[in-house]
Coordinates of C-alpha atoms and ligand atoms in Angstrom, one line a residue:
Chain A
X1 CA 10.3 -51.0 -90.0
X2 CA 11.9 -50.6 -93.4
X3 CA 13.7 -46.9 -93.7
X4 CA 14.1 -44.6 -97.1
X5 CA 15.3 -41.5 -97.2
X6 CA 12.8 -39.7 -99.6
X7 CA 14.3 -37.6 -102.2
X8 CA 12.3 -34.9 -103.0
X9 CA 13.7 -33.5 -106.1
X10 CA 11.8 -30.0 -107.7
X11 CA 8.7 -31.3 -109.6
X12 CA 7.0 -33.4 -106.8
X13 CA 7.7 -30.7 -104.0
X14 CA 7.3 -27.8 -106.6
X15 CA 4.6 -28.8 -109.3
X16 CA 2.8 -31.4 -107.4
X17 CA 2.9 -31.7 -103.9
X18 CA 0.1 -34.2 -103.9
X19 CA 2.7 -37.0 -105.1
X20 CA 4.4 -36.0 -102.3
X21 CA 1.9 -35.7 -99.5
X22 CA -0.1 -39.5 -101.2
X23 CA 3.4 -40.9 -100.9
X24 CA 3.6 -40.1 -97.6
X25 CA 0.5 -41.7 -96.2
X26 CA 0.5 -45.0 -97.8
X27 CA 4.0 -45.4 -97.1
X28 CA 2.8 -44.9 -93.7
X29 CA -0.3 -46.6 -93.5
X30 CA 1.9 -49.4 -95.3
X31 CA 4.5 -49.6 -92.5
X32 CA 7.6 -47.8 -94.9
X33 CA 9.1 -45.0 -92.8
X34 CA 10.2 -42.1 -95.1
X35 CA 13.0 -39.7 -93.4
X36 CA 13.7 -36.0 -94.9
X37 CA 16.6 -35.4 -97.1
X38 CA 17.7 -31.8 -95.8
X39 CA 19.2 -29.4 -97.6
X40 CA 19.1 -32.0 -101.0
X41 CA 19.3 -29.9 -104.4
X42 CA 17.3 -30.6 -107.3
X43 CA 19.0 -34.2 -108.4
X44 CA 19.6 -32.6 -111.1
X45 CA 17.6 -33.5 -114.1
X46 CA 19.2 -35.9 -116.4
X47 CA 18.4 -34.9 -119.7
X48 CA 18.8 -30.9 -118.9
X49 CA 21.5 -30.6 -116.6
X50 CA 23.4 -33.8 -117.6
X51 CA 23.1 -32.0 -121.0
X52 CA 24.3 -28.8 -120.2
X53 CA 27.5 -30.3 -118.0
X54 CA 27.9 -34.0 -117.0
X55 CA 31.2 -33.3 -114.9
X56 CA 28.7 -30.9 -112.7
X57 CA 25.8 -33.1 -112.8
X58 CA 27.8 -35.9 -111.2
X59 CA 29.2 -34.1 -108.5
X60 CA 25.8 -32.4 -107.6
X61 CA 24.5 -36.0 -107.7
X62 CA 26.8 -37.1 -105.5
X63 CA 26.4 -34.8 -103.0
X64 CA 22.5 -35.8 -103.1
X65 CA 23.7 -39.7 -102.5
X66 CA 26.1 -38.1 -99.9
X67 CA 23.7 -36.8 -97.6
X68 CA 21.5 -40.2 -97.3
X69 CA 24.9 -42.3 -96.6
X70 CA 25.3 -39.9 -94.2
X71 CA 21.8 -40.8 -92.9
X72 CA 22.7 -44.5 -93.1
X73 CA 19.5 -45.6 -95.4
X74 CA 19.2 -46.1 -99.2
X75 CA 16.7 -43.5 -101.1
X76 CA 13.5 -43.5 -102.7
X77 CA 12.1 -41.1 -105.2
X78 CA 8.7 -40.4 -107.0
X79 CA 10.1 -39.1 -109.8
X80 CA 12.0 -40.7 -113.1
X81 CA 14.0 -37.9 -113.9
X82 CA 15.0 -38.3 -109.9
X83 CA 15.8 -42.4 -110.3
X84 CA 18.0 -41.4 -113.7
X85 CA 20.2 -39.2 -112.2
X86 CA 20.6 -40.8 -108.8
X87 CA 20.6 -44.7 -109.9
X88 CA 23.1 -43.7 -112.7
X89 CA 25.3 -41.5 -110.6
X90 CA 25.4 -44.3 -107.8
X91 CA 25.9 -46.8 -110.9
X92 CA 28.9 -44.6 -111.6
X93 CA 30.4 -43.8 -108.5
X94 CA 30.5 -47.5 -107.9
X95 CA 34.2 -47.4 -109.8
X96 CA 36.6 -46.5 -107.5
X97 CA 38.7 -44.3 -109.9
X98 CA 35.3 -42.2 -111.2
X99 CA 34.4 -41.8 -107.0
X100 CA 37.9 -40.2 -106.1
X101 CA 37.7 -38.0 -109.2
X102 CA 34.2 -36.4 -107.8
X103 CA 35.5 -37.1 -103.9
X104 CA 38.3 -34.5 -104.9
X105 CA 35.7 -31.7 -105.6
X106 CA 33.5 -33.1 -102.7
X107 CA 36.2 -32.6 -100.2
X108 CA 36.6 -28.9 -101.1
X109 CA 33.2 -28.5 -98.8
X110 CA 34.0 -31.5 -96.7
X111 CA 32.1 -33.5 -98.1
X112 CA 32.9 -37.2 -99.7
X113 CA 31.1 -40.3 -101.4
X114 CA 31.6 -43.6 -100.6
X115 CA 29.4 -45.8 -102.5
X116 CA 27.2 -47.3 -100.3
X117 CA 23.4 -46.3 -101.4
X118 CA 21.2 -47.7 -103.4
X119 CA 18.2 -45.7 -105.6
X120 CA 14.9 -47.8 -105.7
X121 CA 11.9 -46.2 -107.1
X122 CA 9.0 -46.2 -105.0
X123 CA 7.3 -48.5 -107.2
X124 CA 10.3 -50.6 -106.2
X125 CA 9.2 -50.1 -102.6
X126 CA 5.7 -50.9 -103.6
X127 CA 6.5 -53.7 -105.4
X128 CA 9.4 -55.6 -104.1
X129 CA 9.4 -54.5 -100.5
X130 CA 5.5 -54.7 -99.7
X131 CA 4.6 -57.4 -102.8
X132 CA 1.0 -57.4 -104.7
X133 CA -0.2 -60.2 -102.2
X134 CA -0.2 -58.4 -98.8
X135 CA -1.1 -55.4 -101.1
X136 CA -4.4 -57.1 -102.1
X137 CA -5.0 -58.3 -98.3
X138 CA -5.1 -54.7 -97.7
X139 CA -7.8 -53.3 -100.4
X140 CA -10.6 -51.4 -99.0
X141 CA -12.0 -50.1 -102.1
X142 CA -11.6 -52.3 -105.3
X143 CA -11.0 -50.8 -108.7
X144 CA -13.6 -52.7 -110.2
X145 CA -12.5 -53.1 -113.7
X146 CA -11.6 -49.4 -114.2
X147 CA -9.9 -49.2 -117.5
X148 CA -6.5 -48.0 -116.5
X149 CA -4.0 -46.9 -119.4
X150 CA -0.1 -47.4 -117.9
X151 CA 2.7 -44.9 -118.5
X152 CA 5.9 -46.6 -117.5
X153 CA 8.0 -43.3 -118.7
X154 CA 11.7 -43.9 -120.1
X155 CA 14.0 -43.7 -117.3
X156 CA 12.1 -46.4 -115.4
X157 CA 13.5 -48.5 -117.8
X158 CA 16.1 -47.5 -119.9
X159 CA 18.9 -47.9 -119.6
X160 CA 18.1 -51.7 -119.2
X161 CA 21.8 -51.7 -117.8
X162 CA 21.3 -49.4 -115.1
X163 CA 18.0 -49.7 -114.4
X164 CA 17.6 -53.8 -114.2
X165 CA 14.0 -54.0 -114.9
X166 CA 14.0 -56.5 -117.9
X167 CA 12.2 -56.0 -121.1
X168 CA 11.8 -52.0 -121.7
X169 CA 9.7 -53.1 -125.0
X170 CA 6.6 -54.7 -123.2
X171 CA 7.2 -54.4 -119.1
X172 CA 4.6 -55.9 -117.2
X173 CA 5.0 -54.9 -113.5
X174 CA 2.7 -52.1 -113.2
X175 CA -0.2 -53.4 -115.4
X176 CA -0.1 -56.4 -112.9
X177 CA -0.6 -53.6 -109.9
X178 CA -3.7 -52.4 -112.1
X179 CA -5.2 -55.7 -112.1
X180 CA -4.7 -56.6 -108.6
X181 CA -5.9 -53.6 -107.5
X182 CA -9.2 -55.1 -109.1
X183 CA -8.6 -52.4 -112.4
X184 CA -8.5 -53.9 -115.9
X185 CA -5.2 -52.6 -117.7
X186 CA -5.6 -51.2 -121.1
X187 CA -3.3 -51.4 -123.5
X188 CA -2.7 -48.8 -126.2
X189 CA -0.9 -47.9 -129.3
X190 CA 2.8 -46.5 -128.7
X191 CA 2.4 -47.6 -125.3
X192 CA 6.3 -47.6 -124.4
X193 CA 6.3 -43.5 -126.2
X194 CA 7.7 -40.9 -123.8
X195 CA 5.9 -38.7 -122.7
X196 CA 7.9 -35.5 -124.2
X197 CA 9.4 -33.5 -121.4
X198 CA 12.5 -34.8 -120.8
X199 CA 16.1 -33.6 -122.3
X200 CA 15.3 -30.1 -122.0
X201 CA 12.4 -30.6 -124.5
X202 CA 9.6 -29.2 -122.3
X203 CA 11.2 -25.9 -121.2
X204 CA 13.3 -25.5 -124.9
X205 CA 10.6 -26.5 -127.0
X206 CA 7.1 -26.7 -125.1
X207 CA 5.3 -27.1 -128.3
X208 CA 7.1 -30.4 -129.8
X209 CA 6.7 -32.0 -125.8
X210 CA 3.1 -31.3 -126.4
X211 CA 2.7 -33.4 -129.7
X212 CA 4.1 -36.3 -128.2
X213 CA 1.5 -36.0 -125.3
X214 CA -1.2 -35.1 -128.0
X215 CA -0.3 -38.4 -129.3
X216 CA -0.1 -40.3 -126.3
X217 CA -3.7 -39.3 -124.7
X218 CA -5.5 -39.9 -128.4
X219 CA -4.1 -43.5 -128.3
X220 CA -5.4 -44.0 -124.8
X221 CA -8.7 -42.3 -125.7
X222 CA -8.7 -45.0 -128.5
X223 CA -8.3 -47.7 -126.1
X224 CA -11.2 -46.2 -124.1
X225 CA -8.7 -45.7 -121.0
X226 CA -10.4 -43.9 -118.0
X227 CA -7.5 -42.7 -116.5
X228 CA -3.3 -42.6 -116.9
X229 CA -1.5 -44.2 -114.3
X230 CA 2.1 -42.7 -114.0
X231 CA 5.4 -43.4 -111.9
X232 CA 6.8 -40.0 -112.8
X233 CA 6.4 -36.6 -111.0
X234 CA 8.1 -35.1 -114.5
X235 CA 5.9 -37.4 -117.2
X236 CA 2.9 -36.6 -114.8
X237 CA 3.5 -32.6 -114.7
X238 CA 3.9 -33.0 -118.6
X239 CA 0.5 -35.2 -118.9
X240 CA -1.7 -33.7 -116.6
X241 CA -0.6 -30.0 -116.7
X242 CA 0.3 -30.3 -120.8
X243 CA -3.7 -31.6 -121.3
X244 CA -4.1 -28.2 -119.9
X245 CA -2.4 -26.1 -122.3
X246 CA -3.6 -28.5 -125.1
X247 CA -7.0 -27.5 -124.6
X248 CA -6.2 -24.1 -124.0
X249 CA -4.9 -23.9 -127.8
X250 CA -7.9 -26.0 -128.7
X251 CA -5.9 -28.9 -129.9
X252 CA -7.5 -31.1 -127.3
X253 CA -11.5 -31.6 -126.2
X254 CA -11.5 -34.2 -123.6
X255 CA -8.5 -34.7 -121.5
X256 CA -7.7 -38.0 -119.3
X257 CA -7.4 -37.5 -115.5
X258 CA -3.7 -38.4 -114.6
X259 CA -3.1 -40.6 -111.6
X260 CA -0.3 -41.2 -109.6
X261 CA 1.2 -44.5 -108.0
X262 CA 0.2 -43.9 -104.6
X263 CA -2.4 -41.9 -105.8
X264 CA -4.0 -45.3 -107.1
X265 CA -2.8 -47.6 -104.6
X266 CA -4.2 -45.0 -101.9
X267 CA -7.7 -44.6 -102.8
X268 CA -7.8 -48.9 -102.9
X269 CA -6.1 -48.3 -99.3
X270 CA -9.1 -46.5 -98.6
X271 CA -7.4 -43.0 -97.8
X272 CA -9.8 -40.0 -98.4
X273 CA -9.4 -38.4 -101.7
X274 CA -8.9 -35.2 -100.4
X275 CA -5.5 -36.6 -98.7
X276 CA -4.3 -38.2 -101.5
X277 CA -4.8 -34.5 -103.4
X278 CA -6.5 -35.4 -106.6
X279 CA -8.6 -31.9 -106.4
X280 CA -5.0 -30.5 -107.1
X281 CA -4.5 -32.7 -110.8
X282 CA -5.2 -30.1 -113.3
X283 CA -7.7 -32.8 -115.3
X284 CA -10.3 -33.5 -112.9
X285 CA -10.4 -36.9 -111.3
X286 CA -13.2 -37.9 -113.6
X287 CA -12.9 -42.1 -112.8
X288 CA -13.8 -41.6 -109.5
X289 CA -17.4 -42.3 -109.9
X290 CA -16.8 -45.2 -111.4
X291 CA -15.5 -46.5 -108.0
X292 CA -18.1 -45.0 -105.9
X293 CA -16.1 -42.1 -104.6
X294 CA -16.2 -38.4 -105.0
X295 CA -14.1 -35.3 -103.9
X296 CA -16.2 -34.1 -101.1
Chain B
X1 CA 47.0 -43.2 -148.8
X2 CA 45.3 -40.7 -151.4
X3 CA 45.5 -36.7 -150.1
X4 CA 41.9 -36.6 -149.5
X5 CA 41.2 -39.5 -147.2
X6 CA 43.9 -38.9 -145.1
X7 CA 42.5 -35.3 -144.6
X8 CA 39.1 -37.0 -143.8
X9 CA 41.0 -39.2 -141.2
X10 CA 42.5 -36.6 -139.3
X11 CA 39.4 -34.5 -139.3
X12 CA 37.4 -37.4 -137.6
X13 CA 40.0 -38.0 -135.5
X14 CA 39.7 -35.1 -133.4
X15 CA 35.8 -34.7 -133.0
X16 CA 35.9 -38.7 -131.6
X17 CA 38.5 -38.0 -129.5
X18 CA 36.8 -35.0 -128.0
X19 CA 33.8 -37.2 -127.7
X20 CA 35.4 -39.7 -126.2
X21 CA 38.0 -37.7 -123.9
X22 CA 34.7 -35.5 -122.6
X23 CA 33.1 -38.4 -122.2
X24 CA 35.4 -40.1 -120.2
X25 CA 35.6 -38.9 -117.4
X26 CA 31.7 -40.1 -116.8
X27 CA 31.1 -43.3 -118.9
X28 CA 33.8 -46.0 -119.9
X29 CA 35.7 -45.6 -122.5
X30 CA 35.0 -48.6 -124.3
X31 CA 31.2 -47.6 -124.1
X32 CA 31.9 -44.2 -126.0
X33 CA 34.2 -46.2 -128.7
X34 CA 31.1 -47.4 -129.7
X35 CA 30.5 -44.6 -131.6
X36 CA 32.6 -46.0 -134.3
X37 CA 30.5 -49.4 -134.6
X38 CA 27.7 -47.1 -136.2
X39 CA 26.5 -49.1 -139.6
X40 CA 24.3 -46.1 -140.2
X41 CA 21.0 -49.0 -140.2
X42 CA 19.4 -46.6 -139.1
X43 CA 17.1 -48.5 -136.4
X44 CA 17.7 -45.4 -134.0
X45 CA 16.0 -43.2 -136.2
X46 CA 12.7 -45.6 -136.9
X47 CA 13.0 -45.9 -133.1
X48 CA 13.1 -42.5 -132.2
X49 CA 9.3 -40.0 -131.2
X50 CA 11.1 -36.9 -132.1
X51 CA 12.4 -38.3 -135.3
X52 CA 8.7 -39.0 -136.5
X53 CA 8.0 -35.0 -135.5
X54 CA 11.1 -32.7 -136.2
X55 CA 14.2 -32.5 -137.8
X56 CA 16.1 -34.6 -136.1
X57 CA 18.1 -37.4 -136.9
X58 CA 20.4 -39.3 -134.8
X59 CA 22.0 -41.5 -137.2
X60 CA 23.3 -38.0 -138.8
X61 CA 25.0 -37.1 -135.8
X62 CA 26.3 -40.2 -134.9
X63 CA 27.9 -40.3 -138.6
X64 CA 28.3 -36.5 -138.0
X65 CA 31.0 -37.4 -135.0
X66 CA 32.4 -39.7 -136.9
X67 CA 33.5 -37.6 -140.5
X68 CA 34.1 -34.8 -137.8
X69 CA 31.9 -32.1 -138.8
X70 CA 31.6 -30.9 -135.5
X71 CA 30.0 -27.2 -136.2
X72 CA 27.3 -28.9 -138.0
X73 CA 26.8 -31.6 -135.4
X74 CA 26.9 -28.3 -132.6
X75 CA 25.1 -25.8 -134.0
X76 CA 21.6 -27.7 -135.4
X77 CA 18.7 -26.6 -133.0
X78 CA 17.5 -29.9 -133.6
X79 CA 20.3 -31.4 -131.1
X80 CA 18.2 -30.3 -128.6
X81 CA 15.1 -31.8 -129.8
X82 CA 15.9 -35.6 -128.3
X83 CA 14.2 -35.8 -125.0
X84 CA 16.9 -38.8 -124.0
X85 CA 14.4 -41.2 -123.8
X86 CA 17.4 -44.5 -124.3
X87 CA 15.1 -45.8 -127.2
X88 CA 17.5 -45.7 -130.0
X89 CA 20.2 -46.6 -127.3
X90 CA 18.2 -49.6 -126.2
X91 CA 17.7 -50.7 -129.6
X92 CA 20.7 -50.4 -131.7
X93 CA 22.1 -53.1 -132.9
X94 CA 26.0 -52.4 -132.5
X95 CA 25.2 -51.2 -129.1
X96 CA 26.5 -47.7 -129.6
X97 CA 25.5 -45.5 -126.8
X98 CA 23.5 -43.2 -128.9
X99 CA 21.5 -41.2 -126.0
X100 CA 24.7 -40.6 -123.7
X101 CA 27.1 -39.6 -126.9
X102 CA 24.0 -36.8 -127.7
X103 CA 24.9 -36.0 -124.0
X104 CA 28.2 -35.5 -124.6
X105 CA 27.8 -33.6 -127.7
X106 CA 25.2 -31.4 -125.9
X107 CA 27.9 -30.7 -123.5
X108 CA 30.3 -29.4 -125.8
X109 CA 27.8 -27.1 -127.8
X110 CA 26.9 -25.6 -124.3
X111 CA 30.4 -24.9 -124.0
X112 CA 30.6 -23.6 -127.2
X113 CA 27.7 -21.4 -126.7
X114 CA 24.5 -22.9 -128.5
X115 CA 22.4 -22.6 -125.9
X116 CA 18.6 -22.4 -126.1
X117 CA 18.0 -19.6 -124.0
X118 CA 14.6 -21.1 -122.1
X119 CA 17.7 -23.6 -120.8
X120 CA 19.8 -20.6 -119.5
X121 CA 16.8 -19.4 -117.7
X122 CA 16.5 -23.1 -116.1
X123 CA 20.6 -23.2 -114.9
X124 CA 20.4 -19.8 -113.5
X125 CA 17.1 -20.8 -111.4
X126 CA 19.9 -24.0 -110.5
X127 CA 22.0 -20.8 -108.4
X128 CA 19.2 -19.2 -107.1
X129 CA 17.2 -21.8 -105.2
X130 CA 19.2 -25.2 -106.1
X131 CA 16.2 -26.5 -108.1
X132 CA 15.0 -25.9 -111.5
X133 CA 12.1 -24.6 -111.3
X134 CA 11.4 -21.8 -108.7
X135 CA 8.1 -22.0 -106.1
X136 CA 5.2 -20.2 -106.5
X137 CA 2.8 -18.9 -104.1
X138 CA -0.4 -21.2 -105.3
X139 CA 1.9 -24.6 -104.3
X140 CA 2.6 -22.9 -101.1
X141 CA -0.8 -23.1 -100.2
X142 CA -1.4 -26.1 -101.7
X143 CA 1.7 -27.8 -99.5
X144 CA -0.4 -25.8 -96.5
X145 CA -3.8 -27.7 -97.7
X146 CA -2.4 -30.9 -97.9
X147 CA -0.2 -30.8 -94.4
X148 CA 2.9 -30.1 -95.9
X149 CA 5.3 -27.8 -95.1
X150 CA 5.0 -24.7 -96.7
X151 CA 8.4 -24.8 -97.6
X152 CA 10.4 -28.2 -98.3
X153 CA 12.9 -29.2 -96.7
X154 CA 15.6 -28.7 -100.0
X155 CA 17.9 -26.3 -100.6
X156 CA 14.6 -23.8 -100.2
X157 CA 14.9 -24.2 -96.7
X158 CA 18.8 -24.5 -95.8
X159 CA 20.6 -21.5 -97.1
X160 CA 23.7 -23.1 -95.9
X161 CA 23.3 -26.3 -98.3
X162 CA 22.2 -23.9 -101.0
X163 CA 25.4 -21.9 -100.5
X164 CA 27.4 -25.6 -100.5
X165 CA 25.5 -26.8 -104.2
X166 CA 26.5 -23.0 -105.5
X167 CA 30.2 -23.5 -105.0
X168 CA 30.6 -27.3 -106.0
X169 CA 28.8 -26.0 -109.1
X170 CA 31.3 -23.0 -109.4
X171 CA 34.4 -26.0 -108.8
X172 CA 33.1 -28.3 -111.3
X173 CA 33.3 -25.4 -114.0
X174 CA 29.7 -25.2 -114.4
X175 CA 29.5 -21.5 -113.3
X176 CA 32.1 -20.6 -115.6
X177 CA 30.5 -22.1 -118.7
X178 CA 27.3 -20.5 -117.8
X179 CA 28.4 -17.2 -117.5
X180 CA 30.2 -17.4 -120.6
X181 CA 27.0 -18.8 -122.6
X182 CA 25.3 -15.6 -121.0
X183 CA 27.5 -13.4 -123.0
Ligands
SF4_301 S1 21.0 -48.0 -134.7 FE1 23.1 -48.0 -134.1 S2 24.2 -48.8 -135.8 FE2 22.2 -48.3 -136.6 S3 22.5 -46.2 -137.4 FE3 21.7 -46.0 -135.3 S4 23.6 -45.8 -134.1 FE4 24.2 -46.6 -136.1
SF4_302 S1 17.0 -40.8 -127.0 FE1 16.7 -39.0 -128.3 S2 17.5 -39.6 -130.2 FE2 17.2 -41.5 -129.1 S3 15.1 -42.2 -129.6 FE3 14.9 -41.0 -127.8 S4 14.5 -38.9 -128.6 FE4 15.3 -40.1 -130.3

């Protein structure tokens, strides 16, 4: 049986532990075993931490990649902001002169790096590790053409360097999990446009983040998407709980429900809705009729 | 070499080299040379959401870095309107690194104390709990509903752990530069 250590990070655990608790049981009902990470720190963010001090953002990111070579297992994370820091800090500490620097500061709590984990995404997992065809041998509930909008979020892809997922301008991988799963991908304008939390945007300037999701959900709405389907704890706390706060200030009538990777892939595994958590998106599951289920 | 452009020459000089000799010790330091392959095109702008919805410009602050006007690179509130989203960095055609040299430049502004303050309150949270955000009791029930443990098993949990990430982040300088900001 394959083995991840599952970084947690602070939105999944924090915002939405219903990313955290779906993960869990398709992992397991898909024969993944996911260990805890304890005592593992936020990872930390990227675009806020890595902006406020890179030098502390790489040690406090090794220390995260520290604990799971300790554990003997690479990690996997539901979160973007989680795969940026770690992938690129791993990326990093791959240089033997950059590692000794942070093994220096490391070592003044015992501690020490030594390059040997890897950072795959659970999509990765989902993907690469499982693959679409046992994936389809295993549907229980079919999509049936449900018009599913993708949100890829930046730090899946970018930087291509890092990252190693090909064409950031027009990915394909998670459309083609829509349309296996018997869903008919939508595409939409801006498709590839962030969603407009990250760097520090969404706690700085809330308002400007909210634009760029104002923007986003119209062009799905244009393309008559039923639903946004998101790799991201961070893009899916800024989607589902910023359609909140847009209608709140009236800016917004009809919001999108937001679904997560596992989410989707567990209700075509057949888990009960109430496990995967979709009563705890803020934008109700609204597609879920269209498949013949309902929260009980 | 006329007066003027020699001044010009020096001044640059030591914003790049700051750039660059900040930068270093995270990213290559051919990567952050980059910054002086700018042809001011301009694609990172057309490229950029934030660009099409604020201020901001990151083709000025890449030519910024390179004249050397660092206070006006440091102090615009609109440096911390790019949500590091690679686009510009992805696309630019002399492959500077656009996103990571706004990193960098972010850096030294925090050290130089422009700071939006909604970030302050996001780094302290960092030394109380190791996370940026702090729990609240509505997820706590929620983690209960679902079969979770209340609490995760993070730096919420392990008050030795969050007592480790507190010091490395006091070694690494971090504390320091906070504390200062905070004055
Ligand atoms: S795209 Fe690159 S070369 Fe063109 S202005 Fe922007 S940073 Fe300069
Ligand atoms: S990384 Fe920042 S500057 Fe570049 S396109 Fe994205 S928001 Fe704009």
């Amino acid at each position: 049986m394959k083995k991840y250590a599952y970084f947690l990070g602070c939105i999944t655990p924090l915002r939405y532990p219903n990313i955290e608790a779906s993960t869990k049981i398709v992992m397991r009902e898909l024969g993944i075993q996911l260990l805890e990470m304890n005592g593992a720190s936020c990872c930390p963010a990227p675009g806020v931490f890595g902006s406020f001090d890179l030098f502390n953002w790489l040690i406090l990111a090794a220390r995260n990649l520290a604990i799971a070579e300790n554990m003997g297992v690479d990690i996997t994370v539901t979160c973007n902001g989680c795969y940026g820091t770690l992938q690129e800090a791993a990326y990093i500490l791959r240089n033997p002169n950059k590692r000794s620097t942070i093994n220096e500061t490391l070592a003044k709590e015992g501690l020490s790096y030594e390059g040997n984990v890897e950072v795959k995404h659970i999509t990765e997992v989902i993907l690469d590790d499982i693959g679409l065809e046992k994936i389809k041998s295993l549907i229980k509930v079919p999509l049936n053409g449900l018009k599913v909008a993708v949100h890829y979020g930046c730090h899946y892809l970018k930087p291509r360097k890092i990252r190693g997922h090909g064409s950031a301008e027009r990915p394909t991988f998670l459309d083609e999990l829509v349309e296996a799963l018997g869903g008919e991908a939508v595409d939409y304008k801006d498709k590839m446009m962030c969603c407009g939390a990250g760097g520090g945007v969404r706690s700085a300037f809330s308002d400007l983040a909210l634009r760029y999701t104002l923007d986003k959900i119209r062009n799905i709405q244009a393309a008559e998407g039923d639903c946004v389907l998101n790799p991201c704890a961070f893009c899916h706390f800024q989607l589902d709980t910023g359609q909140k706060e847009l209608m709140e200030s009236k800016r917004l009538e009809k919001p999108v429900p937001v679904v997560f990777v596992t989410q989707l892939l567990g209700l075509s595994l057949g888990i009960p809705v109430e496990k995967l958590g979709l009563q705890y998106n803020k934008v109700p599951p609204y597609y879920l009729e269209k498949i013949g289920l309902k929260i009980a | 070499m006329p007066e003027m452009s020699k001044v010009l020459l020096s001044i640059s000089k030591a914003f790049q080299e700051e750039i660059v000799s900040k930068g270093s010790k995270i990213f290559d330091v051919e990567e952050l040379l980059t910054l002086n392959s700018c042809i001011q095109c301009g694609s990172c702008v057309g490229s950029c959401p934030s660009g099409r919805k604020t201020a901001w410009r990151v083709r000025l602050i890449i030519r910024e870095a390179q004249l050397g006007l660092r206070e006006r690179a440091l102090s615009k509130d609109e440096l911390w309107h790019c949500t590091t989203c690679y686009t510009c960095q992805e696309r630019c055609p002399r492959e500077v690194m656009t996103t990571d040299i706004v990193r960098i430049i972010r850096n030294i502004a925090f050290e130089e104390g422009y700071v939006q303050p909604r970030h302050v309150l996001v780094a302290e949270n960092f030394f109380k709990t190791g996370h940026s955000i702090p729990m609240k009791e509505e997820i706590k029930e929620m983690r209960r509903d679902l079969g979770l443990n209340e609490i995760p098993p993070t730096t919420l949990a392990y008050r030795k752990s969050l007592e480790e990430v507190k010091r490395l982040a006091e070694y690494s300088g971090f504390k320091e530069k906070l504390e200062k900001v905070k004055k």
